Short mmCIF file of C-alpha atoms in Angstrom, two decimals:
data_model
loop_
_atom_site.label_atom_id
_atom_site.label_comp_id
_atom_site.label_asym_id
_atom_site.label_seq_id
_atom_site.Cartn_x
_atom_site.Cartn_y
_atom_site.Cartn_z
CA MET A 1204 17.57 -32.78 -45.69
CA ASN A 1205 16.09 -32.12 -49.18
CA TYR A 1206 12.62 -30.69 -49.43
CA ASN A 1207 10.33 -31.31 -52.40
CA SER A 1208 6.65 -31.58 -53.24
CA GLN A 1209 6.74 -35.39 -53.36
CA GLU A 1210 8.00 -35.46 -49.76
CA LEU A 1211 5.24 -33.06 -48.82
CA ALA A 1212 2.64 -35.41 -50.31
CA ASN A 1213 4.05 -38.58 -48.82
CA LYS A 1214 4.85 -37.53 -45.27
CA ASP A 1215 3.17 -35.81 -42.43
CA PHE A 1216 4.34 -32.25 -42.80
CA GLU A 1217 4.31 -30.35 -39.52
CA ILE A 1218 4.33 -26.65 -40.40
CA PRO A 1219 5.63 -25.31 -37.03
CA GLU A 1220 8.54 -27.75 -37.09
CA HIS A 1221 9.55 -26.86 -40.62
CA PHE A 1222 9.04 -23.15 -40.05
CA SER A 1223 11.49 -23.36 -37.13
CA LYS A 1224 13.98 -24.95 -39.53
CA ALA A 1225 13.38 -22.10 -42.00
CA ILE A 1226 14.10 -19.55 -39.27
CA HIS A 1227 17.33 -21.34 -38.41
CA GLU A 1228 18.46 -21.41 -42.04
CA TYR A 1229 17.58 -17.70 -42.39
CA ARG A 1230 19.73 -16.83 -39.40
CA VAL A 1231 22.75 -18.79 -40.65
CA GLY A 1232 22.39 -17.39 -44.18
CA ASN A 1233 21.25 -20.47 -46.12
CA LEU A 1234 18.74 -18.40 -48.05
CA GLU A 1235 18.04 -20.83 -50.88
CA LYS A 1236 17.13 -23.45 -48.29
CA VAL A 1237 14.79 -20.94 -46.65
CA ARG A 1238 13.07 -20.31 -49.97
CA GLU A 1239 12.66 -24.06 -50.52
CA ILE A 1240 11.10 -24.67 -47.11
CA LEU A 1241 8.77 -21.67 -47.41
CA GLU A 1242 7.46 -22.88 -50.76
CA LEU A 1243 6.44 -26.17 -49.16
CA ILE A 1244 4.88 -24.52 -46.13
CA LEU A 1245 2.81 -22.21 -48.32
CA LEU A 1246 1.73 -25.13 -50.47
CA LYS A 1247 0.32 -26.64 -47.30
CA ASN A 1248 -1.20 -23.39 -46.02
CA SER A 1249 -1.08 -20.36 -48.35
CA HIS A 1250 -2.17 -18.01 -45.55
CA TYR A 1251 0.36 -19.04 -42.93
CA ILE A 1252 1.22 -15.54 -41.68
CA GLU A 1253 4.67 -16.22 -40.30
CA ALA A 1254 5.77 -17.89 -43.54
CA LEU A 1255 4.44 -14.99 -45.62
CA LYS A 1256 6.26 -12.57 -43.37
CA LEU A 1257 9.52 -14.50 -43.65
CA LYS A 1258 9.06 -14.65 -47.43
CA ALA A 1259 8.84 -10.86 -47.50
CA MET A 1260 11.92 -10.54 -45.29
CA LEU A 1261 13.79 -12.96 -47.55
CA ALA A 1262 12.92 -10.92 -50.64
CA HIS A 1263 14.04 -7.77 -48.85
CA ARG A 1264 17.30 -9.33 -47.71
CA THR A 1265 18.09 -10.48 -51.26
CA ASN A 1266 17.25 -6.98 -52.58
CA ASN A 1267 14.15 -8.07 -54.49
CA LEU A 1268 12.40 -4.94 -53.30
CA GLN A 1269 9.25 -5.03 -55.42
CA GLU A 1270 8.58 -8.63 -54.40
CA ALA A 1271 9.19 -7.66 -50.77
CA ILE A 1272 6.68 -4.80 -51.02
CA VAL A 1273 4.04 -7.14 -52.43
CA GLU A 1274 4.65 -9.76 -49.73
CA TYR A 1275 4.69 -7.27 -46.84
CA LYS A 1276 1.42 -5.78 -48.07
CA LYS A 1277 -0.07 -9.24 -48.45
CA VAL A 1278 0.57 -9.88 -44.76
CA ILE A 1279 -0.90 -6.48 -43.83
CA SER A 1280 -4.03 -7.29 -45.84
CA ILE A 1281 -4.52 -10.39 -43.67
CA THR A 1282 -3.51 -8.84 -40.35
CA SER A 1283 -3.03 -5.11 -39.91
CA ASN A 1284 -1.24 -5.30 -36.59
CA ASP A 1285 2.23 -6.45 -37.65
CA ALA A 1286 4.92 -3.88 -36.83
CA ILE A 1287 7.61 -5.89 -38.63
CA CYS A 1288 5.83 -5.54 -41.98
CA TYR A 1289 5.21 -1.82 -41.57
CA THR A 1290 8.86 -1.37 -40.57
CA GLY A 1291 10.02 -3.43 -43.52
CA LEU A 1292 8.01 -1.27 -45.91
CA GLY A 1293 9.43 1.83 -44.24
CA ASN A 1294 12.95 0.50 -44.76
CA ILE A 1295 12.33 -0.24 -48.43
CA TYR A 1296 10.79 3.14 -49.22
CA GLN A 1297 13.63 4.82 -47.34
CA GLN A 1298 16.10 2.83 -49.45
CA GLN A 1299 14.27 4.06 -52.56
CA ALA A 1300 14.44 7.67 -51.27
CA ASN A 1301 10.63 7.82 -51.07
CA PHE A 1302 10.85 9.42 -47.65
CA ASP A 1303 7.24 10.55 -47.23
CA GLU A 1304 6.00 7.02 -47.87
CA ALA A 1305 8.67 5.60 -45.56
CA ILE A 1306 7.67 7.98 -42.76
CA SER A 1307 4.02 6.96 -43.15
CA TYR A 1308 4.83 3.26 -42.68
CA TYR A 1309 7.28 3.87 -39.83
CA GLN A 1310 4.64 5.86 -37.97
CA LYS A 1311 2.14 3.01 -38.40
CA ALA A 1312 4.76 0.65 -37.02
CA LEU A 1313 5.27 2.92 -33.99
CA LEU A 1314 1.60 2.57 -33.10
CA LEU A 1315 2.24 -1.16 -32.68
CA ALA A 1316 5.78 -1.30 -31.27
CA ASN A 1317 8.00 1.09 -29.33
CA ASN A 1318 11.19 0.03 -31.11
CA CYS A 1319 14.57 1.74 -31.49
CA ASN A 1320 14.96 0.65 -35.11
CA ILE A 1321 11.71 2.40 -36.02
CA TYR A 1322 12.87 5.62 -34.38
CA PHE A 1323 16.17 5.34 -36.24
CA GLY A 1324 14.36 4.85 -39.56
CA LEU A 1325 12.20 7.91 -38.96
CA ALA A 1326 15.24 9.97 -38.00
CA THR A 1327 17.08 8.89 -41.15
CA CYS A 1328 14.16 10.03 -43.30
CA PHE A 1329 13.89 13.40 -41.61
CA THR A 1330 17.66 13.88 -41.87
CA ALA A 1331 17.44 13.23 -45.62
CA GLN A 1332 14.69 15.86 -45.78
CA LYS A 1333 16.99 18.22 -43.86
CA ASN A 1334 14.52 18.41 -40.96
CA LEU A 1335 17.22 18.02 -38.32
CA ASP A 1336 15.05 19.01 -35.36
CA GLU A 1337 12.53 16.25 -36.10
CA ALA A 1338 15.35 13.73 -36.68
CA ILE A 1339 16.91 14.62 -33.32
CA ASN A 1340 13.47 14.39 -31.66
CA TYR A 1341 12.94 10.79 -32.84
CA LEU A 1342 16.50 9.75 -31.97
CA THR A 1343 16.02 11.15 -28.46
CA LYS A 1344 12.78 9.17 -28.09
CA GLY A 1345 14.61 6.01 -29.14
CA LEU A 1346 17.32 6.71 -26.59
CA LYS A 1347 14.74 6.75 -23.83
CA ILE A 1348 14.32 3.03 -24.57
CA GLU A 1349 18.06 2.27 -24.94
CA PRO A 1350 20.12 5.18 -23.56
CA ASP A 1351 23.44 3.72 -24.72
CA ASN A 1352 22.38 2.53 -28.17
CA PRO A 1353 25.51 3.44 -30.21
CA LYS A 1354 23.71 3.74 -33.55
CA LEU A 1355 21.15 6.19 -32.16
CA ARG A 1356 23.71 8.18 -30.18
CA CYS A 1357 26.09 8.46 -33.11
CA GLU A 1358 23.34 9.54 -35.50
CA ARG A 1359 22.05 12.11 -33.02
CA GLY A 1360 25.58 13.39 -32.62
CA ILE A 1361 25.96 13.89 -36.38
CA ASN A 1362 22.70 15.84 -36.54
CA LEU A 1363 23.61 17.99 -33.55
CA LEU A 1364 26.98 18.77 -35.17
CA LYS A 1365 25.20 19.87 -38.33
CA LYS A 1366 23.26 22.33 -36.19
CA GLY A 1367 26.49 23.63 -34.68
CA ASP A 1368 25.82 22.10 -31.24
CA TYR A 1369 29.32 20.75 -30.62
CA GLU A 1370 28.86 20.60 -26.83
CA ASN A 1371 26.21 17.88 -27.11
CA GLY A 1372 27.03 16.53 -30.56
CA LEU A 1373 30.66 15.54 -30.03
CA PRO A 1374 30.02 13.28 -26.98
CA ASP A 1375 27.23 11.53 -28.88
CA PHE A 1376 29.43 11.13 -31.96
CA GLU A 1377 32.02 9.26 -29.88
CA TYR A 1378 29.53 6.38 -29.63
CA ARG A 1379 30.57 5.46 -33.19
CA LEU A 1380 33.53 3.70 -31.52
CA LYS A 1381 31.05 1.20 -30.03
CA LEU A 1382 29.49 0.29 -33.36
CA PRO A 1383 30.17 -3.34 -34.33
CA ASP A 1384 31.60 -2.43 -37.74
CA ILE A 1385 34.01 0.25 -36.50
CA ILE A 1386 37.45 -0.07 -38.06
CA ASN A 1387 40.35 0.39 -35.65
CA TYR A 1388 43.01 -1.12 -37.89
CA HIS A 1389 46.00 -2.09 -35.73
CA PHE A 1390 44.80 -0.04 -32.77
CA LEU A 1391 43.38 -1.29 -29.51
CA LYS A 1392 40.47 0.26 -27.66
CA ASP A 1393 42.16 -0.19 -24.31
CA THR A 1394 44.93 2.25 -25.32
CA MET A 1395 42.66 5.09 -26.45
CA TRP A 1396 43.82 8.52 -25.33
CA ASP A 1397 41.51 10.35 -22.91
CA GLY A 1398 42.86 13.84 -23.66
CA SER A 1399 45.06 14.09 -20.56
CA ASP A 1400 48.69 15.30 -20.52
CA LEU A 1401 50.82 12.83 -22.47
CA ASN A 1402 54.16 13.55 -20.76
CA GLY A 1403 56.23 12.48 -23.75
CA LYS A 1404 54.28 9.31 -24.57
CA GLU A 1405 54.20 7.92 -28.10
CA ILE A 1406 50.70 8.53 -29.49
CA VAL A 1407 49.53 7.26 -32.86
CA LEU A 1408 46.79 9.18 -34.65
CA HIS A 1409 44.75 7.38 -37.27
CA ILE A 1410 41.63 7.66 -39.41
CA GLY A 1411 39.70 5.59 -41.95
CA SER A 1412 39.84 5.81 -45.71
CA ARG A 1413 38.16 9.21 -46.13
CA LEU A 1414 41.09 11.36 -47.21
CA SER A 1415 39.14 14.60 -46.97
CA ARG A 1416 38.57 14.05 -43.24
CA ALA A 1417 42.26 13.41 -42.70
CA ILE A 1418 43.09 16.68 -44.48
CA GLN A 1419 40.51 18.57 -42.43
CA LEU A 1420 41.46 17.17 -39.04
CA ILE A 1421 45.24 16.94 -39.27
CA ARG A 1422 45.14 20.56 -38.06
CA TYR A 1423 44.75 19.06 -34.56
CA ALA A 1424 48.19 17.39 -34.64
CA PRO A 1425 50.02 20.46 -33.20
CA LEU A 1426 47.53 20.55 -30.31
CA VAL A 1427 48.29 16.92 -29.50
CA ALA A 1428 52.01 17.73 -29.52
CA GLN A 1429 51.33 20.65 -27.15
CA ARG A 1430 49.79 18.15 -24.72
CA GLY A 1431 53.20 16.48 -24.56
CA GLY A 1432 52.69 13.80 -27.18
CA ASN A 1433 55.30 12.33 -29.48
CA VAL A 1434 52.93 12.23 -32.44
CA ILE A 1435 52.95 9.41 -34.97
CA PHE A 1436 50.38 9.58 -37.76
CA ALA A 1437 49.30 6.38 -39.51
CA CYS A 1438 47.77 7.52 -42.77
CA ALA A 1439 46.91 6.36 -46.27
CA LYS A 1440 49.83 6.19 -48.67
CA PRO A 1441 48.62 9.08 -50.90
CA LEU A 1442 48.96 11.43 -47.91
CA LEU A 1443 52.43 10.45 -46.66
CA ARG A 1444 54.48 13.06 -48.53
CA LEU A 1445 51.78 15.72 -48.16
CA PHE A 1446 51.79 15.49 -44.36
CA SER A 1447 55.58 15.51 -44.06
CA ASN A 1448 55.50 19.27 -43.39
CA VAL A 1449 52.57 19.31 -40.95
CA SER A 1450 53.53 20.85 -37.63
CA GLY A 1451 53.49 18.58 -34.56
CA ILE A 1452 54.03 15.25 -36.35
CA THR A 1453 57.30 13.47 -35.55
CA GLN A 1454 56.75 10.31 -37.62
CA LEU A 1455 54.55 9.23 -40.53
CA VAL A 1456 53.73 5.59 -41.22
CA ASP A 1457 51.66 3.84 -43.88
CA ARG A 1458 48.64 2.49 -42.02
CA GLU A 1459 48.27 -0.43 -44.43
CA ILE A 1460 51.71 -1.99 -44.03
CA THR A 1461 53.02 -1.11 -40.61
CA SER A 1462 52.05 -1.25 -36.98
CA ALA A 1463 53.79 1.54 -35.12
CA ASN A 1464 55.05 1.26 -31.54
CA PHE A 1465 52.87 3.44 -29.34
CA GLU A 1466 51.55 3.81 -25.83
CA VAL A 1467 48.21 5.47 -26.63
CA ASN A 1468 46.18 6.09 -29.77
CA ALA A 1469 43.40 8.36 -30.98
CA SER A 1470 41.24 8.66 -34.05
CA LEU A 1471 41.45 12.04 -35.74
CA LEU A 1472 37.65 12.05 -35.56
CA SER A 1473 37.86 12.01 -31.75
CA LEU A 1474 40.21 14.99 -31.43
CA PRO A 1475 37.50 17.70 -31.62
CA TYR A 1476 35.81 15.97 -28.65
CA LEU A 1477 39.03 15.47 -26.69
CA PHE A 1478 39.91 19.15 -27.07
CA GLY A 1479 36.42 20.32 -26.18
CA THR A 1480 35.94 22.02 -29.55
CA THR A 1481 33.13 24.49 -30.07
CA VAL A 1482 32.22 26.34 -33.25
CA SER A 1483 34.23 29.32 -32.00
CA THR A 1484 37.33 27.28 -31.07
CA ILE A 1485 37.82 25.25 -34.26
CA PRO A 1486 41.53 25.59 -35.09
CA VAL A 1487 41.86 28.10 -37.95
CA ASN A 1488 45.64 28.33 -38.15
CA VAL A 1489 45.60 28.36 -41.95
CA PRO A 1490 47.65 27.41 -43.82
CA TYR A 1491 48.50 24.23 -41.94
CA ILE A 1492 49.46 22.15 -44.98
CA PHE A 1493 52.29 23.33 -47.22
CA PRO A 1494 53.52 22.14 -50.61
CA CYS A 1495 56.82 20.32 -50.53
CA LYS A 1496 59.95 22.06 -51.78
CA PRO A 1497 60.54 22.14 -55.57
CA GLU A 1498 63.42 19.69 -55.31
CA GLU A 1499 61.02 17.19 -53.70
CA TRP A 1500 58.47 17.26 -56.51
CA THR A 1501 58.17 14.16 -58.64
CA ALA A 1502 60.10 14.10 -61.89
CA TRP A 1503 58.33 16.80 -63.89
CA ASN A 1504 58.74 20.52 -64.53
CA ILE A 1505 55.79 22.27 -62.97
CA GLN A 1506 56.33 25.51 -64.86
CA SER A 1507 56.20 23.81 -68.25
CA LEU A 1508 53.08 21.92 -67.21
CA LEU A 1509 51.27 25.16 -66.42
CA GLN A 1510 52.20 26.99 -69.59
CA ALA A 1511 49.15 28.60 -71.13
CA ALA A 1512 48.01 30.87 -73.95
CA SER A 1513 49.53 34.34 -73.83
CA ASP A 1514 46.18 35.99 -73.02
CA THR A 1515 45.52 33.73 -70.00
CA ARG A 1516 44.98 35.73 -66.83
CA LEU A 1517 43.42 32.99 -64.67
CA LYS A 1518 44.78 29.47 -64.30
CA ILE A 1519 42.03 27.40 -62.72
CA GLY A 1520 42.29 23.84 -61.41
CA ILE A 1521 39.11 21.77 -61.67
CA VAL A 1522 37.73 18.63 -60.01
CA TRP A 1523 34.28 17.52 -61.11
CA LYS A 1524 33.82 14.15 -59.44
CA THR A 1525 34.53 12.62 -56.07
CA GLY A 1526 37.65 10.48 -55.88
CA GLU A 1527 37.84 6.71 -55.86
CA TYR A 1528 38.80 6.71 -52.16
CA GLU A 1529 35.51 8.40 -51.27
CA ARG A 1530 33.18 6.97 -53.88
CA SER A 1531 30.26 4.95 -52.52
CA GLY A 1532 26.52 5.11 -53.09
CA SER A 1533 24.91 8.49 -52.64
CA LEU A 1534 28.26 10.27 -52.50
CA CYS A 1535 27.93 10.38 -56.31
CA GLU A 1536 25.30 13.11 -55.77
CA LYS A 1537 28.23 15.47 -55.17
CA ASP A 1538 29.43 15.07 -58.76
CA CYS A 1539 29.16 17.82 -61.36
CA PRO A 1540 29.17 17.28 -65.15
CA LEU A 1541 32.52 18.21 -66.68
CA SER A 1542 30.67 20.01 -69.48
CA TYR A 1543 29.72 22.81 -67.06
CA PHE A 1544 33.39 23.53 -66.45
CA ILE A 1545 34.13 23.39 -70.18
CA ASN A 1546 31.58 26.16 -70.69
CA LEU A 1547 33.89 28.47 -68.75
CA LEU A 1548 36.33 28.33 -71.66
CA SER A 1549 34.04 30.72 -73.50
CA ILE A 1550 35.68 33.37 -71.31
CA PRO A 1551 38.84 34.22 -73.29
CA TYR A 1552 41.32 34.77 -70.46
CA ILE A 1553 40.68 31.48 -68.57
CA SER A 1554 42.66 28.24 -68.83
CA LEU A 1555 41.50 25.08 -67.06
CA TYR A 1556 43.75 22.40 -65.55
CA SER A 1557 42.34 19.03 -64.54
CA LEU A 1558 43.30 17.88 -61.04
CA GLN A 1559 40.94 14.91 -61.32
CA VAL A 1560 42.63 11.57 -60.64
CA GLY A 1561 41.83 7.90 -61.18
CA LYS A 1562 39.59 6.32 -63.80
CA LEU A 1563 37.16 9.22 -63.57
CA SER A 1564 39.74 11.55 -65.09
CA SER A 1565 39.36 9.94 -68.53
CA GLU A 1566 36.21 11.97 -69.17
CA ILE A 1567 38.43 14.88 -70.11
CA HIS A 1568 39.45 13.06 -73.30
CA GLU A 1569 36.04 13.91 -74.77
CA PHE A 1570 37.14 17.56 -74.82
CA LYS A 1571 40.71 17.15 -76.05
CA HIS A 1572 40.00 19.56 -78.91
CA GLU A 1573 39.74 22.44 -76.41
CA SER A 1574 42.93 24.51 -76.70
CA ARG A 1575 42.91 25.92 -73.16
CA LEU A 1576 42.10 22.69 -71.33
CA TYR A 1577 45.06 20.82 -69.82
CA ASP A 1578 45.12 17.34 -68.30
CA LEU A 1579 47.52 17.13 -65.34
CA THR A 1580 46.37 13.68 -64.26
CA PRO A 1581 49.40 11.75 -65.59
CA GLN A 1582 51.71 13.86 -63.41
CA ILE A 1583 49.76 13.40 -60.16
CA LYS A 1584 51.03 10.43 -58.15
CA ASP A 1585 49.85 11.52 -54.69
CA PHE A 1586 48.44 14.52 -52.83
CA ALA A 1587 51.85 16.16 -52.53
CA ASP A 1588 51.86 16.50 -56.31
CA THR A 1589 48.33 17.92 -56.20
CA ALA A 1590 49.42 20.44 -53.57
CA ALA A 1591 52.40 21.54 -55.67
CA LEU A 1592 50.08 22.21 -58.61
CA ILE A 1593 47.46 24.00 -56.51
CA TYR A 1594 50.19 26.30 -55.18
CA GLN A 1595 50.89 27.50 -58.74
CA LEU A 1596 47.26 28.02 -59.74
CA ASP A 1597 45.14 31.15 -59.31
CA LEU A 1598 42.00 29.30 -58.25
CA VAL A 1599 40.62 25.80 -57.72
CA ILE A 1600 36.97 24.99 -58.46
CA SER A 1601 35.99 21.61 -57.04
CA VAL A 1602 33.05 19.53 -55.94
CA ASP A 1603 33.05 18.60 -52.26
CA THR A 1604 36.03 16.25 -52.20
CA ALA A 1605 39.54 15.96 -50.77
CA VAL A 1606 41.07 18.42 -53.26
CA ALA A 1607 38.73 21.16 -52.05
CA HIS A 1608 39.77 20.54 -48.45
CA LEU A 1609 43.44 20.47 -49.47
CA ALA A 1610 43.22 23.85 -51.19
CA GLY A 1611 41.48 25.26 -48.13
CA ALA A 1612 44.12 23.83 -45.79
CA MET A 1613 46.82 25.49 -47.92
CA GLY A 1614 45.06 28.85 -47.84
CA SER A 1615 44.66 28.78 -51.61
CA PRO A 1616 41.57 30.28 -53.28
CA ILE A 1617 38.94 27.55 -53.64
CA TRP A 1618 35.35 27.55 -54.84
CA THR A 1619 33.56 24.45 -53.53
CA LEU A 1620 30.47 23.35 -55.40
CA LEU A 1621 27.67 21.78 -53.35
CA ALA A 1622 24.49 20.43 -54.94
CA LEU A 1623 21.36 21.21 -52.96
CA ALA A 1624 20.60 17.49 -53.19
CA ALA A 1625 24.02 16.47 -51.86
CA ARG A 1626 23.98 13.80 -49.19
CA ALA A 1627 22.90 15.15 -45.83
CA GLY A 1628 25.16 12.79 -43.92
CA ARG A 1629 28.33 14.86 -44.20
CA GLN A 1630 29.82 15.19 -40.75
CA PRO A 1631 30.78 18.85 -40.16
CA LEU A 1632 33.55 18.30 -37.62
CA VAL A 1633 35.11 21.32 -39.23
CA SER A 1634 32.49 23.77 -40.44
CA ASP A 1635 32.40 25.37 -43.88
CA ASP A 1636 32.99 28.80 -42.39
CA ALA A 1637 36.04 27.73 -40.40
CA THR A 1638 38.26 26.73 -43.28
CA VAL A 1639 39.99 29.73 -44.83
CA PRO A 1640 39.20 33.29 -45.91
CA PRO A 1641 39.52 32.64 -49.70
CA THR A 1642 37.00 29.79 -49.55
CA SER A 1643 33.62 30.23 -51.26
CA ILE A 1644 30.76 27.74 -50.96
CA TRP A 1645 28.51 27.62 -54.02
CA ARG A 1646 25.19 25.86 -53.34
CA LEU A 1647 23.89 25.05 -56.79
CA GLY A 1648 20.71 23.45 -58.09
CA LYS A 1649 19.78 19.80 -57.89
CA ARG A 1650 21.72 18.92 -61.03
CA PHE A 1651 23.99 21.99 -60.92
CA SER A 1652 22.63 23.29 -64.23
CA ALA A 1653 19.75 25.45 -62.98
CA SER A 1654 21.92 27.97 -61.15
CA TYR A 1655 25.25 27.44 -62.88
CA SER A 1656 24.83 30.58 -64.98
CA ARG A 1657 25.36 32.79 -61.93
CA PHE A 1658 28.56 30.90 -61.21
CA LYS A 1659 29.83 31.70 -64.72
CA THR A 1660 28.98 35.41 -64.41
CA ALA A 1661 31.31 35.69 -61.40
CA PHE A 1662 34.21 35.94 -63.86
CA SER A 1663 32.62 38.79 -65.85
#
């Protein structure tokens, strides 16, 4: 059915009937049709509250945030008792990182509706403000309404883990497996391992696309083998050669192109829970990842690659941006300008070697005139190559990305740079302090520059 102003003028136009049609089209995703119907309804009655509310929701859904703010506030100016509009405004201001404003609107919504989504929104804001206790408080209140709500339980688990409460945080975090968008790849929920003795069963371990988590948590593979498991690890292709020397693994498969034969399966993210991990029992058997043997390196001479000026006393690998496998949204807050690393070349005895990979590595070309800056990117095909290079370096300085975790897992000296404004959502299933003795965590200013001078003086 086509809607137009002529039809509105020529026919009896029943607003409730057409609003019901608009709701139906909204639910099935025909958003242009929704817009068309709403225009006609509002021509008939410009103060029809439900149509104004749906118009605001439509603008929000199509990411027209300023229009959505105007429309939500228009509804509130007519009727101040609409929790949906206050919640919508809270969601928008949260999306814009205006957390104080978001909290204000969420709290107004709570006065009108005791709703789990409002509690979740409040918790998200307080988490972003690093007020974990208040975030946990609101999540717990939401769980009194829906005790098994997976989104609330998972989020509470993440916040409890950040506080070091593994006993309560890990069980909550397992509720992520009940989220509708959970990715299990080829693996079935009815074959999930419960942590019991495996008695020689084939068990496949798997994880999503976050390579840093795989590097952190592969340390649990020997423990699974000790429970009697024949351990198969389905991992991303860039990790296949790297993990070939990890203790406890009997077979490696590419998770994208194969479905292994197995009797039970487990996500690496579930292993801390299954082994009853506490802060004091995190496995610290470092190193647990080893570089492959020289004859297994890809076709290049590592010694010639790492040649440096005769006065070089420190060969330092650098990574200034998160990798393409981990790059999404606010994760970019972990990045550090390459120019800050280049400043270190003012120290005569330092040479820098780029371990950055992917399209982001091209930034180094801006500094090709620097005589003690070396680009190793063309030689790095996977993480085994990165490991071989790290093994020959004196130090790695990296933002919080997979290379930092790799250096830590190898027991190599690593300085990890964390911006104070870095995303609060990092899941500390392995804590910063439980990595390796030569690891240093540098918490720098919002844009790294304010406190970077003290980082440079460390070499003096």
